[in-house]
Every structure is written in structure tokens, then in C-alpha cells.
PDB file of C-alpha atoms and ligand atoms in Angstrom:
ATOM      1  CA  MET A   1      -0.326 -10.348   9.799  1.00 63.00           C
ATOM      2  CA  ASP A   2       0.690  -6.582  10.285  1.00 79.00           C
ATOM      3  CA  ALA A   3       4.356  -5.983  10.816  1.00 90.00           C
ATOM      4  CA  LYS A   4       6.139  -2.232  11.092  1.00 92.00           C
ATOM      5  CA  LEU A   5       9.159  -1.055  10.626  1.00 95.00           C
ATOM      6  CA  ILE A   6      10.826   0.991  13.171  1.00 96.00           C
ATOM      7  CA  THR A   7      13.521   2.465  14.860  1.00 97.00           C
ATOM      8  CA  CYS A   8      16.232   0.115  16.903  1.00 97.00           C
ATOM      9  CA  ALA A   9      15.459   1.793  19.986  1.00 97.00           C
ATOM     10  CA  PHE A  10      18.912  -0.079  21.404  1.00 96.00           C
ATOM     11  CA  CYS A  11      21.138   1.528  18.852  1.00 96.00           C
ATOM     12  CA  GLN A  12      18.933   4.294  18.509  1.00 97.00           C
ATOM     13  CA  GLY A  13      19.652   4.170  15.002  1.00 97.00           C
ATOM     14  CA  THR A  14      23.097   4.510  14.474  1.00 96.00           C
ATOM     15  CA  GLY A  15      22.639   0.522  13.135  1.00 96.00           C
ATOM     16  CA  LYS A  16      26.589   0.709  15.946  1.00 95.00           C
ATOM     17  CA  ASP A  17      26.178  -0.996  19.254  1.00 94.00           C
ATOM     18  CA  PRO A  18      25.661   1.879  21.566  1.00 92.00           C
ATOM     19  CA  PHE A  19      27.926  -0.006  24.055  1.00 90.00           C
ATOM     20  CA  GLY A  20      30.853  -0.455  21.738  1.00 88.00           C
ATOM     21  CA  ILE A  21      30.265  -4.240  21.959  1.00 80.00           C
ATOM     22  CA  PRO A  22      32.251  -6.108  21.536  1.00 83.00           C
ATOM     23  CA  SER A  23      33.769  -3.821  18.894  1.00 87.00           C
ATOM     24  CA  PRO A  24      33.491  -0.116  18.506  1.00 84.00           C
ATOM     25  CA  LEU A  25      33.256  -1.221  14.957  1.00 88.00           C
ATOM     26  CA  SER A  26      29.904  -3.729  15.483  1.00 92.00           C
ATOM     27  CA  SER A  27      26.802  -3.684  14.694  1.00 95.00           C
ATOM     28  CA  CYS A  28      23.987  -3.478  16.817  1.00 96.00           C
ATOM     29  CA  GLN A  29      22.811  -6.629  17.817  1.00 94.00           C
ATOM     30  CA  VAL A  30      19.917  -6.158  17.602  1.00 96.00           C
ATOM     31  CA  CYS A  31      18.984  -4.962  14.147  1.00 97.00           C
ATOM     32  CA  GLY A  32      22.003  -6.040  12.386  1.00 96.00           C
ATOM     33  CA  GLY A  33      23.339  -2.675  11.560  1.00 97.00           C
ATOM     34  CA  LYS A  34      20.057  -1.719   9.874  1.00 97.00           C
ATOM     35  CA  GLY A  35      19.237   0.605  12.046  1.00 97.00           C
ATOM     36  CA  THR A  36      15.086  -0.188  12.308  1.00 97.00           C
ATOM     37  CA  VAL A  37      13.534  -3.912  13.175  1.00 97.00           C
ATOM     38  CA  LYS A  38       9.939  -5.051  12.088  1.00 95.00           C
ATOM     39  CA  VAL A  39       7.325  -5.371  14.993  1.00 95.00           C
ATOM     40  CA  ARG A  40       4.298  -6.656  14.727  1.00 93.00           C
ATOM     41  CA  GLU A  41       1.101  -4.859  15.389  1.00 89.00           C
ATOM     42  CA  LEU A  42      -0.058  -4.274  18.183  1.00 92.00           C
ATOM     43  CA  ALA A  43       3.626  -3.024  19.767  1.00 95.00           C
ATOM     44  CA  ILE A  44       3.575  -1.144  23.350  1.00 96.00           C
ATOM     45  CA  ALA A  45       6.729   0.071  24.390  1.00 97.00           C
ATOM     46  CA  CYS A  46       8.149  -1.379  26.306  1.00 97.00           C
ATOM     47  CA  ALA A  47       7.702  -1.505  30.482  1.00 97.00           C
ATOM     48  CA  PHE A  48      11.017  -3.116  31.256  1.00 96.00           C
ATOM     49  CA  CYS A  49      13.463  -0.405  29.827  1.00 95.00           C
ATOM     50  CA  GLY A  50      10.852   2.394  29.098  1.00 96.00           C
ATOM     51  CA  GLY A  51      11.403   1.418  25.776  1.00 97.00           C
ATOM     52  CA  SER A  52      15.301   2.162  25.264  1.00 96.00           C
ATOM     53  CA  GLY A  53      16.098  -1.282  24.294  1.00 97.00           C
ATOM     54  CA  VAL A  54      18.779  -1.835  27.239  1.00 95.00           C
ATOM     55  CA  HIS A  55      18.245  -3.439  30.031  1.00 92.00           C
ATOM     56  CA  ASP A  56      20.622  -0.705  32.142  1.00 79.00           C
ATOM     57  CA  GLU A  57      21.539  -2.658  35.279  1.00 80.00           C
ATOM     58  CA  LEU A  58      23.678  -5.575  32.657  1.00 81.00           C
ATOM     59  CA  ARG A  59      24.523  -3.324  29.744  1.00 84.00           C
ATOM     60  CA  LEU A  60      23.569  -5.579  27.239  1.00 90.00           C
ATOM     61  CA  THR A  61      19.243  -5.642  25.332  1.00 94.00           C
ATOM     62  CA  CYS A  62      16.738  -5.904  27.399  1.00 95.00           C
ATOM     63  CA  THR A  63      15.311  -9.627  27.659  1.00 94.00           C
ATOM     64  CA  ALA A  64      11.333  -8.711  27.575  1.00 96.00           C
ATOM     65  CA  CYS A  65      11.976  -7.119  24.269  1.00 96.00           C
ATOM     66  CA  SER A  66      15.011  -7.888  22.804  1.00 96.00           C
ATOM     67  CA  GLY A  67      16.618  -4.515  22.401  1.00 97.00           C
ATOM     68  CA  LYS A  68      13.881  -3.953  20.245  1.00 97.00           C
ATOM     69  CA  GLY A  69      11.922  -1.297  22.233  1.00 97.00           C
ATOM     70  CA  MET A  70       8.911  -2.406  21.999  1.00 97.00           C
ATOM     71  CA  VAL A  71       6.796  -5.096  22.509  1.00 96.00           C
ATOM     72  CA  THR A  72       3.451  -6.919  21.020  1.00 95.00           C
ATOM     73  CA  ILE A  73       0.910  -7.058  22.577  1.00 95.00           C
ATOM     74  CA  LYS A  74      -3.205  -9.084  22.530  1.00 92.00           C
ATOM     75  CA  GLU A  75      -5.673  -6.587  22.703  1.00 92.00           C
ATOM     76  CA  PRO A  76      -7.527  -6.322  25.490  1.00 94.00           C
ATOM     77  CA  VAL A  77      -4.916  -6.184  27.867  1.00 95.00           C
ATOM     78  CA  GLU A  78      -4.850  -5.192  31.546  1.00 96.00           C
ATOM     79  CA  LYS A  79      -1.974  -3.936  33.782  1.00 97.00           C
ATOM     80  CA  CYS A  80      -0.190  -6.150  34.948  1.00 97.00           C
ATOM     81  CA  PRO A  81      -1.296  -7.041  39.522  1.00 96.00           C
ATOM     82  CA  ARG A  82       2.490  -8.402  39.689  1.00 96.00           C
ATOM     83  CA  CYS A  83       4.578  -5.504  38.946  1.00 96.00           C
ATOM     84  CA  GLN A  84       1.989  -2.960  38.661  1.00 96.00           C
ATOM     85  CA  GLY A  85       2.927  -2.238  35.343  1.00 96.00           C
ATOM     86  CA  THR A  86       6.339  -1.773  35.956  1.00 96.00           C
ATOM     87  CA  GLY A  87       7.566  -4.736  33.740  1.00 97.00           C
ATOM     88  CA  VAL A  88      10.075  -5.754  36.598  1.00 95.00           C
ATOM     89  CA  ASP A  89      10.053  -8.783  38.991  1.00 94.00           C
ATOM     90  CA  ILE A  90       8.697  -7.102  42.456  1.00 87.00           C
ATOM     91  CA  SER A  91      11.589  -9.851  43.648  1.00 90.00           C
ATOM     92  CA  ILE A  92      14.430  -9.916  40.982  1.00 86.00           C
ATOM     93  CA  ASN A  93      14.884  -5.710  40.391  1.00 77.00           C
ATOM     94  CA  TYR A  94      16.943  -6.726  37.239  1.00 87.00           C
ATOM     95  CA  LEU A  95      15.186  -9.212  36.275  1.00 93.00           C
ATOM     96  CA  PRO A  96      11.509  -8.851  33.620  1.00 95.00           C
ATOM     97  CA  CYS A  97       8.395  -9.321  35.812  1.00 96.00           C
ATOM     98  CA  SER A  98       7.540 -13.067  35.604  1.00 95.00           C
ATOM     99  CA  LEU A  99       3.984 -12.746  34.961  1.00 96.00           C
ATOM    100  CA  CYS A 100       3.579  -9.979  32.022  1.00 96.00           C
ATOM    101  CA  GLY A 101       7.370 -11.320  30.972  1.00 96.00           C
ATOM    102  CA  GLY A 102       8.292  -7.194  30.754  1.00 97.00           C
ATOM    103  CA  LYS A 103       5.956  -6.018  29.324  1.00 97.00           C
ATOM    104  CA  GLY A 104       3.727  -4.265  31.993  1.00 97.00           C
ATOM    105  CA  VAL A 105       0.457  -5.211  31.196  1.00 97.00           C
ATOM    106  CA  ILE A 106      -1.263  -8.543  29.968  1.00 96.00           C
ATOM    107  CA  THR A 107      -3.687  -9.658  27.982  1.00 95.00           C
ATOM    108  CA  THR A 108      -7.255 -10.293  29.963  1.00 92.00           C
ATOM    109  CA  ARG A 109      -9.056 -13.509  29.842  1.00 78.00           C
ATOM    110  CA  LYS A 110     -11.961 -12.236  30.631  1.00 69.00           C
ATOM    111  CA  ARG A 111     -14.534 -13.691  28.642  1.00 63.00           C
ATOM    112  CA  GLU A 112     -17.943 -11.731  28.362  1.00 61.00           C
ATOM    113  CA  LYS A 113     -18.522  -9.195  25.123  1.00 64.00           C
ATOM    114  CA  GLN A 114     -18.123  -6.113  25.293  1.00 59.00           C
ATOM    115  CA  PRO A 115     -20.134  -4.109  23.126  1.00 63.00           C
ATOM    116  CA  VAL A 116     -17.594  -2.534  20.135  1.00 59.00           C
TER     117      VAL A 116
HETATM  118 ZN1   ZN B   1      20.313  -1.324  16.146  1.00 56.93          ZN
HETATM  119 ZN1   ZN B   2      12.306  -3.473  26.883  1.00 56.93          ZN
HETATM  120 ZN1   ZN B   3       3.684  -7.858  35.621  1.00 56.93          ZN
END
């Protein structure tokens, strides 16, 4: 399995909690203070938080990507028909879409063979 190291989106690589929760000296809860997080290939920018890793409404880590700013996908994917790719639930706008989990895309289930 391929994994790569990316800059922690939640703290933007500083290793400190961006909201100073519970204290300004707190280590970032996403990367544990390292400033980087590991994601598995293939990863795309999280649709729900726009790659920021931050849940805008709650000022917490994004529930879709756990604050990493990236989500792992399995190809082939297509735009989520429920949220139209926004990753946001259509009825409760501060929750990730229940179909794609906030990724904005879903794995295509079609079985047809595609020429490479
Ligand atoms: Zn961090
Ligand atoms: Zn996110
Ligand atoms: Zn969706």
C-alpha cells in the first residue's frame, strides 16, 4: 500500500492547534505536533472542507477527512449525485454527505471493462 506524507492541513504544518484548543500551546490533534500526516494513495482534496481540514461551523477537525485535508478514494470515481460534489449533506448543511462521506465523489460501481 502506498502512503505519502503531506503537510497537515488542520495546523498548516505548524504542529499547533489552530484554535488553541484546549490551550494555545496544544499540539495539533491531527498530526500530533509533527506538522505532517500520512495519507494513503489515492488521496484527493477533501470536498467537505475544501482541503482546509477544518470544520467551518464547529471549528473542529473536519469530520470527513479527520483534519488531514485529503481523503482516500478508490478509482474509478464519479461525482457524488447526492451532494453534487460539494461533500455537504443536502439537508443538514454542517454534516458530510451521507452518500460519499464528504469526499464529493463515490466509487463507480459499474462493472463494464474499460480499455486502458
Ligand atoms: Zn497538524
Ligand atoms: Zn475535510
Ligand atoms: Zn456526496
